[in-house]
Short mmCIF file of C-alpha atoms in Angstrom, two decimals:
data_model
loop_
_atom_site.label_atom_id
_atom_site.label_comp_id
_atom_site.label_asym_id
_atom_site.label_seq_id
_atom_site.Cartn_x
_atom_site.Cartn_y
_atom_site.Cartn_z
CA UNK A 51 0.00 0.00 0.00
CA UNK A 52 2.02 2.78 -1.40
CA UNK A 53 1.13 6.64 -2.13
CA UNK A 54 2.28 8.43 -5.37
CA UNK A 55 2.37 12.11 -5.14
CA UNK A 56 2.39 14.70 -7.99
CA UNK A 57 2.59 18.44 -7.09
CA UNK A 58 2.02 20.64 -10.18
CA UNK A 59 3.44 24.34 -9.77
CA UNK A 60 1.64 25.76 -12.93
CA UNK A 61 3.73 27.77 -15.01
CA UNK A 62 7.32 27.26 -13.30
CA UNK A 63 9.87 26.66 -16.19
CA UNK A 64 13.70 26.34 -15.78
CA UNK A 65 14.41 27.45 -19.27
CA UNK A 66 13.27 27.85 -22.48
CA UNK A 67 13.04 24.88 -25.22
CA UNK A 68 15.57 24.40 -27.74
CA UNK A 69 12.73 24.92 -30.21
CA UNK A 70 11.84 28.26 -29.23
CA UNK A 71 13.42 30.54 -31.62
CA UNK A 72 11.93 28.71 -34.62
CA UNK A 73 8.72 27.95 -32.84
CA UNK A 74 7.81 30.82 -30.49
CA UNK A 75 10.51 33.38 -30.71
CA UNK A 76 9.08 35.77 -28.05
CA UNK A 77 9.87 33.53 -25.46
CA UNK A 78 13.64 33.22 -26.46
CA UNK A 79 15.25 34.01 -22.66
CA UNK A 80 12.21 32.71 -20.70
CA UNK A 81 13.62 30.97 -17.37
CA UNK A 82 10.62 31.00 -15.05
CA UNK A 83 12.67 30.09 -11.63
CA UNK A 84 16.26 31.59 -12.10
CA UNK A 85 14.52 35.22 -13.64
CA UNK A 86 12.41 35.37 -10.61
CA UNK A 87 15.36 34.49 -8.41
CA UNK A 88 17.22 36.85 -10.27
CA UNK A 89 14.12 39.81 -9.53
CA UNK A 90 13.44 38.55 -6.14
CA UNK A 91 16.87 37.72 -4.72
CA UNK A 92 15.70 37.67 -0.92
CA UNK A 93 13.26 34.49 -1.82
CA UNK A 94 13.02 32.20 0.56
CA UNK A 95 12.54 28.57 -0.42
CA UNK A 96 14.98 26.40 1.07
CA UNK A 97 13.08 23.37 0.62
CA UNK A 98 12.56 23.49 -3.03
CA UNK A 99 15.97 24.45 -2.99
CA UNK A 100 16.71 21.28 -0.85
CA UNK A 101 14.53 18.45 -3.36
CA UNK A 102 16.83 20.39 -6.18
CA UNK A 103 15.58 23.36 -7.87
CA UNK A 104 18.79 25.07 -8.31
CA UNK A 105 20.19 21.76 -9.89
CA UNK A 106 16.96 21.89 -11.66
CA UNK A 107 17.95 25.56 -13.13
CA UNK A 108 21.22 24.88 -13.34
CA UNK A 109 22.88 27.90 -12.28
CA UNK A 110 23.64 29.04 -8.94
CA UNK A 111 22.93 32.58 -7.93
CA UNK A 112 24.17 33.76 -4.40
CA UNK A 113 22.63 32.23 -1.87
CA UNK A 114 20.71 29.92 -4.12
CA UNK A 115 23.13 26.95 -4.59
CA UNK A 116 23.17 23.49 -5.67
CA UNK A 117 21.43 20.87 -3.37
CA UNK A 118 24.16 17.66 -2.74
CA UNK A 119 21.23 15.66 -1.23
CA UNK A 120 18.84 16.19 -3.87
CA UNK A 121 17.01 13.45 -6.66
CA UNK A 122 16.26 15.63 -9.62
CA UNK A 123 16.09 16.26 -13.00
CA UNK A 124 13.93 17.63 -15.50
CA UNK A 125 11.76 16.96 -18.36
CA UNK A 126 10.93 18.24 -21.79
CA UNK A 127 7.19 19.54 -23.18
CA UNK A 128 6.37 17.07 -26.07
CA UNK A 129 3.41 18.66 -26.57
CA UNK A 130 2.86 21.58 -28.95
CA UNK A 131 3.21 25.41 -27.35
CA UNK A 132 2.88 26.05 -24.01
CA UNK A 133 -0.77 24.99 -22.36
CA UNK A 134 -2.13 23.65 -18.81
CA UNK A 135 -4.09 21.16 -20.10
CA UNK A 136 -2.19 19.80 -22.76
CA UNK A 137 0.65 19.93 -20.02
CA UNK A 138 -1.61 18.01 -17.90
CA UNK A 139 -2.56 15.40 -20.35
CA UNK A 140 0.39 15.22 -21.14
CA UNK A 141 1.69 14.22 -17.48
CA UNK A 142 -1.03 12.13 -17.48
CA UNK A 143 0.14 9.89 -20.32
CA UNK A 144 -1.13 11.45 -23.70
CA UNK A 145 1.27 12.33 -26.77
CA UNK A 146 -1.42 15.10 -27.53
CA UNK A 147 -1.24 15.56 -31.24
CA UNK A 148 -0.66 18.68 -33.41
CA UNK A 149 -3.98 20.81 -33.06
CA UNK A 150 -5.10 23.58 -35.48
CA UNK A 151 -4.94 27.29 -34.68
CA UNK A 152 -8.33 28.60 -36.31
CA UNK A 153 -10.48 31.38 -35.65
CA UNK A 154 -14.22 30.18 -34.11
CA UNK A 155 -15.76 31.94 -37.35
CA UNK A 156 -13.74 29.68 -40.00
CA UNK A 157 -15.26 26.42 -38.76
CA UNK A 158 -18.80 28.24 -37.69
CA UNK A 159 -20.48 26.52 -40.49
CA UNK A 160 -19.28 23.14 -39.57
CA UNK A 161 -20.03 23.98 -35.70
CA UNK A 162 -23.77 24.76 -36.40
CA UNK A 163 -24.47 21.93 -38.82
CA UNK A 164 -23.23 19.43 -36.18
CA UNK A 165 -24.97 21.27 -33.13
CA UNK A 166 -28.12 21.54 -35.14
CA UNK A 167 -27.87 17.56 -36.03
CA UNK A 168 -27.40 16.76 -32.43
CA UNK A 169 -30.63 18.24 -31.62
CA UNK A 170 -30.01 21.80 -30.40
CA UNK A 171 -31.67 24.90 -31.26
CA UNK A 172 -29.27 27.30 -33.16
CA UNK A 173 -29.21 31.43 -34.20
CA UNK A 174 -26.01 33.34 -35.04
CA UNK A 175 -25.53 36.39 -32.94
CA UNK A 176 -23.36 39.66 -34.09
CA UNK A 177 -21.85 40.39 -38.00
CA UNK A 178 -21.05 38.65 -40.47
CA UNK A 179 -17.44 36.65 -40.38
CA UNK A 180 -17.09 37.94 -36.38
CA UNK A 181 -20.36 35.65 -35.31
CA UNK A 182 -21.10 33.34 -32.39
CA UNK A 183 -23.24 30.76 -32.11
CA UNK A 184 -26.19 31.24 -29.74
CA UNK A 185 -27.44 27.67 -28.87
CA UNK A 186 -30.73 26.87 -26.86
CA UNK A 187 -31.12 31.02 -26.16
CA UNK A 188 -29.07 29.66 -22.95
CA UNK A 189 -25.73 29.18 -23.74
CA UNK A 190 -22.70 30.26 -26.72
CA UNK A 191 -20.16 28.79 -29.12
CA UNK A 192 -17.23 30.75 -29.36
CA UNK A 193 -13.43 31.37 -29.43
CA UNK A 194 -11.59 31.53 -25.78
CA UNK A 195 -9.80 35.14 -26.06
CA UNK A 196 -7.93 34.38 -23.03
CA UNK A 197 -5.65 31.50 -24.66
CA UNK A 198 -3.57 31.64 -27.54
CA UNK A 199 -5.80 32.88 -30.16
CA UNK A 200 -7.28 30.34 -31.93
CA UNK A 201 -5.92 27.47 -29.70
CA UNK A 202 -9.47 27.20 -27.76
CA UNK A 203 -13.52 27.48 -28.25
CA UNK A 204 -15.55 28.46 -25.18
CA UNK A 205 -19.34 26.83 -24.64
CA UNK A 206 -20.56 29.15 -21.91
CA UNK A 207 -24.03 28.40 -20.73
CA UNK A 208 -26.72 29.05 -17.59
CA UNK A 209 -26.95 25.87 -15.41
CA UNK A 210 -30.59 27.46 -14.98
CA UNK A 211 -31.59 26.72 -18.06
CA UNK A 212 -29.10 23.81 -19.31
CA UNK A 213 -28.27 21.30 -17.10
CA UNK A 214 -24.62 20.59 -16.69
CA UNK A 215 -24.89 17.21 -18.87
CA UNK A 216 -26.77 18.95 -21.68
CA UNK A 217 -23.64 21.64 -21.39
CA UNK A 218 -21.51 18.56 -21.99
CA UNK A 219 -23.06 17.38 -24.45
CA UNK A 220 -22.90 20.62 -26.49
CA UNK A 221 -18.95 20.56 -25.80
CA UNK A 222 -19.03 17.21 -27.33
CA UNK A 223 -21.11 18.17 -30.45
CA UNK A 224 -18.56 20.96 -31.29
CA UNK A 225 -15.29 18.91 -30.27
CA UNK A 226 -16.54 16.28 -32.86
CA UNK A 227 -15.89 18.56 -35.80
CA UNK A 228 -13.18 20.99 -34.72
CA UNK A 229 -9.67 20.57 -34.60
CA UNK A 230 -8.14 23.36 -32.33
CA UNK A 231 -6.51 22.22 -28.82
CA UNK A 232 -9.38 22.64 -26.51
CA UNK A 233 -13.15 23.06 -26.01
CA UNK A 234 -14.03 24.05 -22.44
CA UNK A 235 -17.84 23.68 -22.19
CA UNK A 236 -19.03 25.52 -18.60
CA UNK A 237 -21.38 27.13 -16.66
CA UNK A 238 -23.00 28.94 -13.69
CA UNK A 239 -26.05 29.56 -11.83
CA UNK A 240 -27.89 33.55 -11.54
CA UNK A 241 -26.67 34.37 -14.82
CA UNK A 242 -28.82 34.98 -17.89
CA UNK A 243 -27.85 34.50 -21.52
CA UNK A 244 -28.47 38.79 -21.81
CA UNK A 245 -25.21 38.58 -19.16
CA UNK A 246 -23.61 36.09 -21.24
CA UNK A 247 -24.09 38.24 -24.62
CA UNK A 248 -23.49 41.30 -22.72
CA UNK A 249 -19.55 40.15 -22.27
CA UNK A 250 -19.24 39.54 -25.64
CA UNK A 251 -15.93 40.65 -26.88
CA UNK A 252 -13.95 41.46 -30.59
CA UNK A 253 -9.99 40.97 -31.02
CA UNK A 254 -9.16 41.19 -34.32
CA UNK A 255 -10.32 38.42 -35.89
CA UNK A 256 -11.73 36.44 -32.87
CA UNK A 257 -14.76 36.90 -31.25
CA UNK A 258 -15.79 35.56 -27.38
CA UNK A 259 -17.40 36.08 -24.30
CA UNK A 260 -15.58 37.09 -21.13
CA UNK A 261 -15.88 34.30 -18.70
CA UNK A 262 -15.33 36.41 -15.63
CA UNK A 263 -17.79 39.48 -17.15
CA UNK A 264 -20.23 36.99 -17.97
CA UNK A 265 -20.85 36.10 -14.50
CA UNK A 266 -20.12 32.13 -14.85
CA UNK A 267 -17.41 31.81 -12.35
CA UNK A 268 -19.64 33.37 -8.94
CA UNK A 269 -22.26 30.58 -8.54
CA UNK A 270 -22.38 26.79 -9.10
CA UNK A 271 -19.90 27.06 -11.48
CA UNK A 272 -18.89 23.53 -13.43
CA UNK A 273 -16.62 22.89 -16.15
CA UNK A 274 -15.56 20.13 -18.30
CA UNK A 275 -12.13 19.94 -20.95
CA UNK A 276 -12.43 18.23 -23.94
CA UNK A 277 -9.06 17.86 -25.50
CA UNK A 278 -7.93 17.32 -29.48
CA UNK A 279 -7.11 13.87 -30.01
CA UNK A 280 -7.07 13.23 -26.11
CA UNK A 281 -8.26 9.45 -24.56
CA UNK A 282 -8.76 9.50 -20.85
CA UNK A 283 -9.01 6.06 -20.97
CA UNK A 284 -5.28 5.48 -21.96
CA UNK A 285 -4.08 8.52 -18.79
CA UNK A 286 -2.65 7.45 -15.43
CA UNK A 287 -5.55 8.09 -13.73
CA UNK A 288 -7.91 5.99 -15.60
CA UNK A 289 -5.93 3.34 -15.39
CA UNK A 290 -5.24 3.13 -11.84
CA UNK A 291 -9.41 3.84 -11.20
CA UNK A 292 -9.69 0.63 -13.18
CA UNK A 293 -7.44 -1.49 -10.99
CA UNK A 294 -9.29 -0.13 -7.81
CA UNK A 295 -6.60 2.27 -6.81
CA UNK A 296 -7.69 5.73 -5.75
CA UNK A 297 -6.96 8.76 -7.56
CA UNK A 298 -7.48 12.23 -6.18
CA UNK A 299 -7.84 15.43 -8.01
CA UNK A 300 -6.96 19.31 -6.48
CA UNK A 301 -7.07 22.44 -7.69
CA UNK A 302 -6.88 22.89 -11.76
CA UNK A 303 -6.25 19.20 -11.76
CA UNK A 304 -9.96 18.35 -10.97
CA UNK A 305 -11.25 20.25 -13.73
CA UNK A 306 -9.01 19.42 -16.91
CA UNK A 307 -7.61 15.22 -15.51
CA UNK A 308 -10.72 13.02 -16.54
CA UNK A 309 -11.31 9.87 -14.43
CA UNK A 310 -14.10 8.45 -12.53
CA UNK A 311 -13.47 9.64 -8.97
CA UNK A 312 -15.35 11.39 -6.43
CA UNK A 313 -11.80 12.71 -4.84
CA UNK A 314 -12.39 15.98 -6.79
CA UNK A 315 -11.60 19.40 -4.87
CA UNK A 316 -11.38 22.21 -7.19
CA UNK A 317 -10.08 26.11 -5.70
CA UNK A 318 -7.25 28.14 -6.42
CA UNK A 319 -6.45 29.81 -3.09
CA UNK A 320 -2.61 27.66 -2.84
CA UNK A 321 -3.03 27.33 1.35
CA UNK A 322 -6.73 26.15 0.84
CA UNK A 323 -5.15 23.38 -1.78
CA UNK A 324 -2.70 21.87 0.35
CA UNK A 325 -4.89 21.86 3.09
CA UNK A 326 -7.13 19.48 1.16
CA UNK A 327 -3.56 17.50 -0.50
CA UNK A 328 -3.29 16.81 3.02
CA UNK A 329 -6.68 15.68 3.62
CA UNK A 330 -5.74 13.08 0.92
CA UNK A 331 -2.32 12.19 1.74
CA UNK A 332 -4.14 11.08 5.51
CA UNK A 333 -6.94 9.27 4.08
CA UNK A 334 -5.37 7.64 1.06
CA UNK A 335 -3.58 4.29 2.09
CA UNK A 336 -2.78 3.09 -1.44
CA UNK A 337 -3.18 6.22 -4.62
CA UNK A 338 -2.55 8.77 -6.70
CA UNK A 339 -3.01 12.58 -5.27
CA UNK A 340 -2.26 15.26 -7.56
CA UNK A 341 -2.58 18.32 -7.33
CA UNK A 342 -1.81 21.72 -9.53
CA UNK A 343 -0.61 25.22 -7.57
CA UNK A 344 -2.83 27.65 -10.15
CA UNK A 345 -1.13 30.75 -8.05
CA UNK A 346 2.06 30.94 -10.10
CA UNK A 347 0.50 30.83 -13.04
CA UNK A 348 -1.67 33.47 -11.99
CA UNK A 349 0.82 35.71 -11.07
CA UNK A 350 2.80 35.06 -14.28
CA UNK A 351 0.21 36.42 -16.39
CA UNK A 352 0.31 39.10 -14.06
CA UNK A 353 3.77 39.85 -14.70
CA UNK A 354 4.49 40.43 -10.73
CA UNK A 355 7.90 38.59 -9.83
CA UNK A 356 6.86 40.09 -6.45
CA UNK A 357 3.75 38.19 -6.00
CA UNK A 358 5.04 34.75 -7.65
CA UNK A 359 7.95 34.64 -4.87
CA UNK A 360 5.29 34.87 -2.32
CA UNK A 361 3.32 32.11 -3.70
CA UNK A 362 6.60 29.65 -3.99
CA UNK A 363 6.99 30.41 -0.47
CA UNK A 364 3.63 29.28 0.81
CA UNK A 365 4.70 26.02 -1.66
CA UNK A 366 8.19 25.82 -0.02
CA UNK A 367 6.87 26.26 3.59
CA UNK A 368 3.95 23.48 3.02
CA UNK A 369 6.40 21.03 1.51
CA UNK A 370 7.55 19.94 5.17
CA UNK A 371 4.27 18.84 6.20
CA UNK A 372 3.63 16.90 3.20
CA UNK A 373 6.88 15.29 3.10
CA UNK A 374 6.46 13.79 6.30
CA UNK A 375 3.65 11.57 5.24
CA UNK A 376 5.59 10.01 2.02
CA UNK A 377 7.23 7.25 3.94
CA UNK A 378 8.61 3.98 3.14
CA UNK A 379 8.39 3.30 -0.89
CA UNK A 380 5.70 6.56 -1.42
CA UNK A 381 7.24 9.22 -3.62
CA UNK A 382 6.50 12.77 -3.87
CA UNK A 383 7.24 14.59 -6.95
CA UNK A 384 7.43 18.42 -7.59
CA UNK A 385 7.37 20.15 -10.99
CA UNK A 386 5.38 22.07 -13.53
CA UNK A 387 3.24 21.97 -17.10
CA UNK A 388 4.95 24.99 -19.36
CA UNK A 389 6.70 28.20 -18.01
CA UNK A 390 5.14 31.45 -17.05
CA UNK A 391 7.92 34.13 -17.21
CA UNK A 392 6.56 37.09 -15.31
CA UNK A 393 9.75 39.06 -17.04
CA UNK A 394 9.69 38.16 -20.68
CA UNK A 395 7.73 40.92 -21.79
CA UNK A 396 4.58 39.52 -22.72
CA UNK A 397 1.43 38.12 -20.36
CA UNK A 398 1.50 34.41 -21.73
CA UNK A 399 2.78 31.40 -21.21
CA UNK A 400 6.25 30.37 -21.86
CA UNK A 401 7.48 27.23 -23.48
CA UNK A 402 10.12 25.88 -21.07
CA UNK A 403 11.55 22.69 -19.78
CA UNK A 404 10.46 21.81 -16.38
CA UNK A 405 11.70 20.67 -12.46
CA UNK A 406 11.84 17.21 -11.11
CA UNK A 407 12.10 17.44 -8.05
CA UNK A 408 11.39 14.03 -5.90
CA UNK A 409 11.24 12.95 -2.53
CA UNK A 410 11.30 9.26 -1.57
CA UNK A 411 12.36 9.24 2.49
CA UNK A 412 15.99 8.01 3.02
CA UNK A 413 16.77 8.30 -1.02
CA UNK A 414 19.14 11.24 -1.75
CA UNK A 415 21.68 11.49 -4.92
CA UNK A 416 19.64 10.24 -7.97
CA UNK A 417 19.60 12.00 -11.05
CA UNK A 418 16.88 10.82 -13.51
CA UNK A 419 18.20 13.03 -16.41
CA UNK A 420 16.77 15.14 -18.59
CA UNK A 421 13.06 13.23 -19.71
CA UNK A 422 11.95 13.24 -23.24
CA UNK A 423 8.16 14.07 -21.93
CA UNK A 424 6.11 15.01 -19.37
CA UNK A 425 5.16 11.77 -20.05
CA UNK A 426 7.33 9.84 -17.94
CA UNK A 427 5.66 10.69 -14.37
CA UNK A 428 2.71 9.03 -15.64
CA UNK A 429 4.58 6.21 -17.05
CA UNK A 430 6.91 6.14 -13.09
CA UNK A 431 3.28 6.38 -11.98
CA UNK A 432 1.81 3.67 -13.58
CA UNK A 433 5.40 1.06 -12.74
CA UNK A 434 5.30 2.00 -9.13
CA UNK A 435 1.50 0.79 -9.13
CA UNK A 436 2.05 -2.21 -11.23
CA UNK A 437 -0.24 -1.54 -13.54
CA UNK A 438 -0.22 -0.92 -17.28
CA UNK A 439 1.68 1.73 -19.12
CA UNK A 440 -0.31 4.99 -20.25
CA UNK A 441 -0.76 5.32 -23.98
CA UNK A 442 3.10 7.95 -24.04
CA UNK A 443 5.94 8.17 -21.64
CA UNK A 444 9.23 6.02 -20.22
CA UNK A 445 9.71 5.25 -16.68
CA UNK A 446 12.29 6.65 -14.41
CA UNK A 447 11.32 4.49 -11.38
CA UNK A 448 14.55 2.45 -11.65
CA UNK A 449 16.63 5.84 -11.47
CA UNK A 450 15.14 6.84 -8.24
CA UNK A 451 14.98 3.19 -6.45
CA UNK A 452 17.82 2.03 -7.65
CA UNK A 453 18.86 4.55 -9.28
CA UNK A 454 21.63 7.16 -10.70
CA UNK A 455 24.23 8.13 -7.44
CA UNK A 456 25.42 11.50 -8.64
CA UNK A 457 27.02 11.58 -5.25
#
C-alpha cells in the first residue's frame, strides 16, 4: 500500500526549449525560476531548494546553490506550445497531437451543422465573419480570447436553463468537428444569456465572451475539458481507477484530468489546496493525489515577480508537512506543465523545460536526467503501481529506487 504524489506548480519553467526561436521566438530568454530568483533575490525557499531546484535551473545565484542531497532532474514539453491542459494530459500519459490554430468563425459553419444535427436549437448572434453561435437562447459557441488565439472554443451556458450534462453534451457536439486544442464547455447559476451576450468581446479576428464578465465563475460554477485527439481512458488516472486504486484530483487538476473519482476538490487559493492535499495524503492508504498550484501561473500572467515569490513560499513552507507523510516506498514529486515568465515581456505562457524534483524518504543522490516528456511521471506512476503503461511516456522508477548516485 504505497502513495504516489504529484505536485504541479503551474507555469514554473527552468528554461526555455531548444525549439523556441523557430517555434515561439518571443519567449527566447524565458527561465521562469532563475529570472524570478534573479528579480526577487531575498526568496526564501529552502526546501525546493533542498529536493533540487537550483540543480533543476542549473545555475547558482548567491545564496541559491546546488542541493548535494537532492534526486532531480527535469523533463521536456512534447506537446505543442505552451498549455495547462495539454501539459496536464500530457503528465497524465497522452502524446497530444498537433492541433489547429483557427479562428471560431472559420469552422462556424461546420459547428452549427453538427450542433443543429445533435438536436439543439441554433441562431447566429453579431456580424457577419465575427459571429457566435447562440445555442438553446441559454448558452454560446465561441473562441476563448484568453488563450492563444485560436488554440481554444468556449461553450458558456446558464446551469438554470441547461443542465450541466446537456452543457456537456454541447462541448461534445462541437469537439466532434473541430480541430483546435481545446473546447471548455461551462457554466454557472444567476446568470442569464443577456449577461452572457453582454460580455461579448472582438480581437481582431476572434470573437468571445468574457468568462469572468459573464458572471459564470460566482455561482455553481462547473466545467468540463475536452481535449484534441485526447483518450482519458489510456491517462494514469484511468488506469489506476480501473485497478481499484484511488486517484485524487486538487485544484486545476480536478477540472481538466478526466477519471471516474469522487476525490475531486477544485479552488485556487494555494493554502486552501494543500490543506485538502493533506486531507488526501491522511486518508489515502494506497493512490494517486495530484494536485496543480494555479497561483504561479496566476501571477505570471500578471507579470508580478513580487507576487510569484510569495506564492513559492507558501509552496516551499507546506512542503515539510507533506513530506512527512511520504514514507517507506511513497514518492512525492514536484514540478510544472509549461513556463510562465513574469519578465519576458509579454502576459503568456512560456514554453520551457520543467523541475523534477522528488522525494522518496531516506533516497538522496539520484539523477533521472533530462526526460523526453512530461510523459514519464505518468509512465513512473503507472510502474510504481504495477499496472499498465499509459498510452506515451518512459519510466524513471529504476533511477530513483535504484537509481543514478550523482554523489
Amino acid at each position: 500500500m504505497s502513495k504516489f504524489g504529484v505536485i504541479v506548480l503551474d507555469g514554473f519553467g527552468v528554461g526555455a526549449m531548444d525549439d523556441v526561436p523557430q517555434v515561439r521566438p518571443n519567449d527566447v530568454g524565458s527561465n521562469t525560476a532563475l529570472n524570478i530568483i534573479k528579480a526577487e533575490p531575498n526568496i526564501d525557499i529552502p526546501n525546493l531548494e533542498r529536493l533540487g531546484l537550483i540543480n533543476a535551473i542549473g545555475v547558482e545565484r548567491g545564496r541559491h546553490i546546488f542541493s548535494p542531497d537532492a534526486n532531480w532532474g527535469t523533463a521536456l514539453l512534447k506537446h505543442h506550445g505552451a498549455d495547462s491542459y495539454l501539459g496536464h494530459q500530457e503528465i497524465m500519459g497522452t502524446n497530444p497531437p498537433m492541433p489547429l490554430l483557427q479562428p471560431f468563425n472559420e469552422v462556424i459553419d461546420q459547428v452549427e451543422k453538427q450542433v443543429k444535427e445533435d438536436g439543439f436549437a441554433v441562431k447566429r448572434y453579431g456580424d457577419p465573419g465575427l459571429e457566435i453561435l447562440v445555442v438553446n437562447n441559454c448558452a454560446t459557441v465561441a473562441d476563448n480570447l484568453e488563450a492563444d488565439p485560436g488554440q481554444v472554443y468556449n461553450v458558456t451556458a446558464t446551469l438554470d436553463k441547461m443542465s450541466f450534462t446537456e452543457i456537456t453534451k454541447l462541448g461534445e457536439s462541437v469537439r466532434k468537428v473541430v480541430k483546435v486544442s481545446r473546447v471548455i464547455a461551462f457554466g454557472g447559476s444567476d446568470v442569464t444569456i443577456d449577461n452572457i451576450l453582454d460580455a461579448r468581446h472582438i480581437k481582431k479576428k476572434y470573437v468571445g465572451i468574457s468568462a469572468p464578465e459573464s458572471g459564470v465563475y460566482k455561482k455553481n460554477y462547473h466545467v468540463v475539458h475536452l481535449g484534441y485527439g485526447i483518450n482519458p481512458k489510456v491517462q494514469l488516472a484511468s488506469i489506476l481507477i480501473r485497478h481499484g486504486i484511488d486517484v485524487a484530483l486538487i485544484g486545476k487538476a480536478s477540472d481538466i484530468v478526466r477519471g471516474d473519482t469522487d476525490r475531486r476538490f477544485p479552488g485556487v487559493d494555494s493554502n486552501y489546496l494543500f490543506d485538502r492535499f493533506m486531507d488526501q495524503v491522511k486518508e489515502i492508504n494506497n493512490g494517486l493525489i495530484f494536485m496543480n498550484i494555479q497561483e504561479t501561473d496566476l501571477a505570471g500572467h500578471s507579470e508580478d515577480t513580487d507576487h510569484y515569490a510569495s506564492i513559492l513560499e507558501i509552496v516551499n513552507r507546506r512542503l515539510p508537512e507533506a513530506e512527512q507523510y511520504f514514507t517507506g516506498d511513497d514518492i512525492l514529486i514536484v514540478m510544472a506543465d509549461h513556463g510562465d515568465d513574469p519578465t519576458i515581456g509579454h502576459a503568456q505562457h512560456t514554453r520551457e523545460k520543467v523541475p523534477l524534483l522528488i522525494y522518496k524518504e531516506n533516497v538522496h543522490y539520484k539523477y533521472v536526467g533530462e526526460r523526453e516528456s512530461l510523459s514519464d511521471v505518468g509512465a513512473t506512476g503507472a510502474e510504481f503501481f504495477g499496472v499498465e503503461m499509459p498510452q506515451n511516456g518512459t519510466s524513471f522508477l529504476n533511477r530513483i529506487t535504484g537509481g543514478v548516485d550523482i554523489s
